[in-house]
Amino acid sequence: MLLLVTACLLIGLVSGHYGWSLAIGLGLYLAWTLKQLLRLHQWLKNHQPDEAPPDGRGLWGDVFDSIYHLQRRDQRVRGRLQAVIDRVQESTAALKDAVIMLDSDGNLEWWNRAAETLLGLKTPQDSGQPVTNLVRHPRFKEYFENENYAEPLEIPSPINDHLRVQLLITRYGNNEHLMLVRDVTRIHQLEQMRKDFVANVSHELRTPLTVISGYLETLLDNVEEVNPRWVRALKQMHQQGGRMQTLLNDLLLLAKLEATDYPSDSQPVAVPTLLQSIKSDAKALSGQRNHQIILEADDSLRLKGSEGELRSAFSNLVFNAVKYTPDEGQVRIRWWSDSQGAHLSVQDSGIGIDPKHLPRLTERFYRVDSSRASNTGGTGLGLAIVKHVLLRHRATLEISSVPGQGSTFTCHFPPAQRVSSSRPAEPTTAKPLGK
Ligand code: ADP
């Protein structure tokens, strides 16, 4: 530019027409600039992905060079990113577990090869399809729509009933879902074997035990014919035989509860009447210990489910409250409903439980104090039964306790599980399961 202006001024000096020579010079420069701009425009519009920008001189040459360097750097970065994406895709494709990406509406976006073998997804036909259309198990639909993915879900594979898959959903980004699916057939089979073993052993032990208990009872009935040295031993054997029978019954009940996911019957259960009869049984259990048992129940509130199972669960809670509350103590049973659903709480003024035990309380055979538990005649399975029954009724158990002051066990049933009617409940006759 400086050269051009100097040249124009020199020509102006020679010819004496400064103005004209400057105007012609600047005009020429403008025309050249426009031409370069046009070349750049043409290149930007039509260039192939890897085509370099046009050559140029002066300022325009620098501009074209800078664009060229930017383009090369961009290509290198893109190449590196593509390599990373290829590696991620290759490794996820090689995974034995299925990885499925869903958009915020639950439609399929991307999946790896294992998703095809485990869930039968088809590439590319199924892309964009709602996942609930392809995995049609009712529990999956419920799990997916509830949007509570804290626990994984186990269901049979949609393409092969012998395959058992475990699904775990994680939300990320803009409410998109990442679904991981594992083949857990072997673990499921082992678990099944364990359940069958416990159920079979309990079942097989029941008959010999009934015979032994029967003979002991006959001997004790004719106690005068028995050598007095043996009476105490016989009484203890009879008592321990009784404990073993309760234990086997509880184990069999647990095995039965574990066999299916949901209760076999789902009838409206008259919970207030059920609680009334549990209260009478609790009074009988309390006997001379003279507990004060209070029942406050919403008479119109009924629950969908299995009456026998609910009786087992509720009576376990109420009997525990009686067992672990000192003489003359108070047990308060409440049955009510609110916007969150239906609730049953059993509150006692008993010995309470140290908070450190609470998370493990529903485990089988878990006892806070085993020496005390054996005195109460408990099996250590009561709360495990409660947990299973509640799980089958889509309910949860909440335990709160202050040592020395008492405990409250509350069952929370979701709104869908209750049946509200103004009609008084029918009298109930169901026996607790397995008893
Ligand atoms: P168990 O047959 O021994 O009562 P459970 O499974 O019913 O077995 O209860 C497990 C343990 O939880 C009991 O051993 C007891 O220590 C404790 N527990 C249960 N209910 C109460 C309660 N209402 N108050 C205090 N401790 C309780």
Short mmCIF file of N, CA, C and O and ligand atoms in Angstrom, two decimals, residues 316-317 320-321 323-324 348 351-353 361 363 366-369 373 376-384 407 409, ligand 1:
data_model
loop_
_atom_site.label_atom_id
_atom_site.label_comp_id
_atom_site.label_asym_id
_atom_site.label_seq_id
_atom_site.Cartn_x
_atom_site.Cartn_y
_atom_site.Cartn_z
N ASN A 316 -46.11 -59.88 62.46
CA ASN A 316 -44.69 -59.91 62.87
C ASN A 316 -44.29 -58.60 63.54
O ASN A 316 -43.60 -58.60 64.56
N LEU A 317 -44.73 -57.48 62.96
CA LEU A 317 -44.38 -56.17 63.52
C LEU A 317 -45.02 -55.98 64.90
O LEU A 317 -44.36 -55.54 65.85
N ASN A 320 -43.51 -58.39 67.50
CA ASN A 320 -42.17 -57.90 67.89
C ASN A 320 -42.30 -56.78 68.91
O ASN A 320 -41.57 -56.74 69.90
N ALA A 321 -43.26 -55.85 68.64
CA ALA A 321 -43.44 -54.72 69.55
C ALA A 321 -43.78 -55.24 70.95
O ALA A 321 -43.26 -54.74 71.95
N LYS A 323 -43.07 -58.30 72.10
CA LYS A 323 -41.93 -59.08 72.63
C LYS A 323 -40.84 -58.17 73.19
O LYS A 323 -40.23 -58.47 74.20
N TYR A 324 -40.59 -57.06 72.49
CA TYR A 324 -39.45 -56.22 72.88
C TYR A 324 -39.88 -54.99 73.69
O TYR A 324 -39.18 -53.98 73.70
N ASP A 348 -43.83 -48.68 69.65
CA ASP A 348 -43.82 -49.26 71.00
C ASP A 348 -42.98 -48.41 71.94
O ASP A 348 -42.21 -47.54 71.49
N ILE A 351 -37.61 -51.48 74.35
CA ILE A 351 -36.18 -51.34 74.61
C ILE A 351 -35.46 -50.52 73.53
O ILE A 351 -34.37 -50.03 73.76
N GLY A 352 -36.09 -50.40 72.36
CA GLY A 352 -35.47 -49.63 71.27
C GLY A 352 -34.30 -50.37 70.65
O GLY A 352 -33.90 -51.45 71.10
N ILE A 353 -33.75 -49.78 69.57
CA ILE A 353 -32.66 -50.43 68.83
C ILE A 353 -31.59 -49.38 68.57
O ILE A 353 -31.90 -48.25 68.17
N LEU A 361 -31.28 -54.73 59.95
CA LEU A 361 -32.32 -55.40 60.73
C LEU A 361 -33.18 -56.38 59.92
O LEU A 361 -33.65 -57.38 60.45
N GLU A 363 -32.23 -58.26 57.51
CA GLU A 363 -31.49 -59.43 56.99
C GLU A 363 -31.93 -60.68 57.74
O GLU A 363 -32.25 -60.60 58.92
N TYR A 366 -30.61 -61.86 61.39
CA TYR A 366 -29.89 -60.76 62.06
C TYR A 366 -30.61 -60.42 63.36
O TYR A 366 -31.81 -60.18 63.37
N ARG A 367 -29.85 -60.44 64.43
CA ARG A 367 -30.46 -60.10 65.73
C ARG A 367 -29.59 -59.07 66.43
O ARG A 367 -28.37 -59.14 66.35
N VAL A 368 -30.28 -58.15 67.11
CA VAL A 368 -29.54 -57.12 67.82
C VAL A 368 -28.80 -57.76 68.99
O VAL A 368 -27.64 -57.50 69.22
N ASP A 369 -29.50 -58.63 69.70
CA ASP A 369 -28.91 -59.23 70.89
C ASP A 369 -29.35 -60.69 70.90
O ASP A 369 -30.48 -61.01 71.27
N ALA A 373 -32.77 -62.53 72.19
CA ALA A 373 -33.69 -63.02 71.16
C ALA A 373 -34.09 -64.46 71.42
O ALA A 373 -35.23 -64.85 71.19
N THR A 376 -36.97 -64.68 73.69
CA THR A 376 -38.27 -64.28 73.17
C THR A 376 -38.84 -65.33 72.21
O THR A 376 -39.95 -65.20 71.74
N GLY A 377 -38.03 -66.32 71.88
CA GLY A 377 -38.51 -67.38 70.98
C GLY A 377 -38.53 -66.95 69.53
O GLY A 377 -39.16 -67.58 68.70
N GLY A 378 -37.84 -65.85 69.21
CA GLY A 378 -37.84 -65.36 67.83
C GLY A 378 -36.97 -66.23 66.93
O GLY A 378 -36.09 -66.95 67.41
N THR A 379 -37.23 -66.16 65.62
CA THR A 379 -36.45 -66.96 64.68
C THR A 379 -35.41 -66.09 63.98
O THR A 379 -34.52 -66.61 63.32
N GLY A 380 -35.55 -64.79 64.07
CA GLY A 380 -34.63 -63.89 63.36
C GLY A 380 -35.04 -63.72 61.90
O GLY A 380 -34.33 -63.12 61.10
N LEU A 381 -36.22 -64.26 61.55
CA LEU A 381 -36.68 -64.17 60.16
C LEU A 381 -37.87 -63.23 60.01
O LEU A 381 -38.28 -62.92 58.89
N GLY A 382 -38.41 -62.79 61.16
CA GLY A 382 -39.65 -61.99 61.13
C GLY A 382 -39.56 -60.77 60.23
O GLY A 382 -40.40 -60.58 59.34
N LEU A 383 -38.52 -59.97 60.42
CA LEU A 383 -38.43 -58.73 59.64
C LEU A 383 -38.06 -59.01 58.19
O LEU A 383 -38.40 -58.23 57.29
N ALA A 384 -37.35 -60.14 57.93
CA ALA A 384 -37.06 -60.51 56.53
C ALA A 384 -38.38 -60.83 55.82
O ALA A 384 -38.58 -60.44 54.66
N SER A 407 -39.48 -48.00 69.60
CA SER A 407 -39.23 -48.06 68.16
C SER A 407 -40.54 -47.84 67.41
O SER A 407 -41.62 -48.11 67.93
N PHE A 409 -42.05 -48.84 63.57
CA PHE A 409 -41.90 -49.49 62.26
C PHE A 409 -43.07 -49.01 61.41
O PHE A 409 -44.22 -49.19 61.78
P1 ADP B 1 -36.87 -62.13 65.88
O1 ADP B 1 -37.59 -63.34 65.49
O2 ADP B 1 -35.56 -62.39 66.57
O3 ADP B 1 -37.74 -61.15 66.59
P2 ADP B 1 -37.00 -60.30 63.68
O4 ADP B 1 -36.48 -60.40 62.29
O5 ADP B 1 -38.47 -60.15 63.87
O6 ADP B 1 -36.43 -61.52 64.47
O7 ADP B 1 -36.27 -59.07 64.35
C1 ADP B 1 -34.86 -58.92 64.23
C2 ADP B 1 -34.29 -58.22 65.45
O8 ADP B 1 -34.74 -56.86 65.46
C3 ADP B 1 -34.74 -58.81 66.74
O9 ADP B 1 -33.89 -59.83 67.16
C4 ADP B 1 -34.71 -57.63 67.69
O10 ADP B 1 -33.42 -57.50 68.26
C5 ADP B 1 -34.94 -56.44 66.80
N1 ADP B 1 -36.32 -55.91 66.90
C6 ADP B 1 -37.36 -56.18 66.09
N2 ADP B 1 -38.45 -55.51 66.46
C7 ADP B 1 -38.11 -54.78 67.56
C8 ADP B 1 -38.80 -53.87 68.42
N3 ADP B 1 -40.08 -53.57 68.22
N4 ADP B 1 -38.09 -53.32 69.43
C9 ADP B 1 -36.80 -53.61 69.63
N5 ADP B 1 -36.07 -54.46 68.86
C10 ADP B 1 -36.73 -55.04 67.83
#
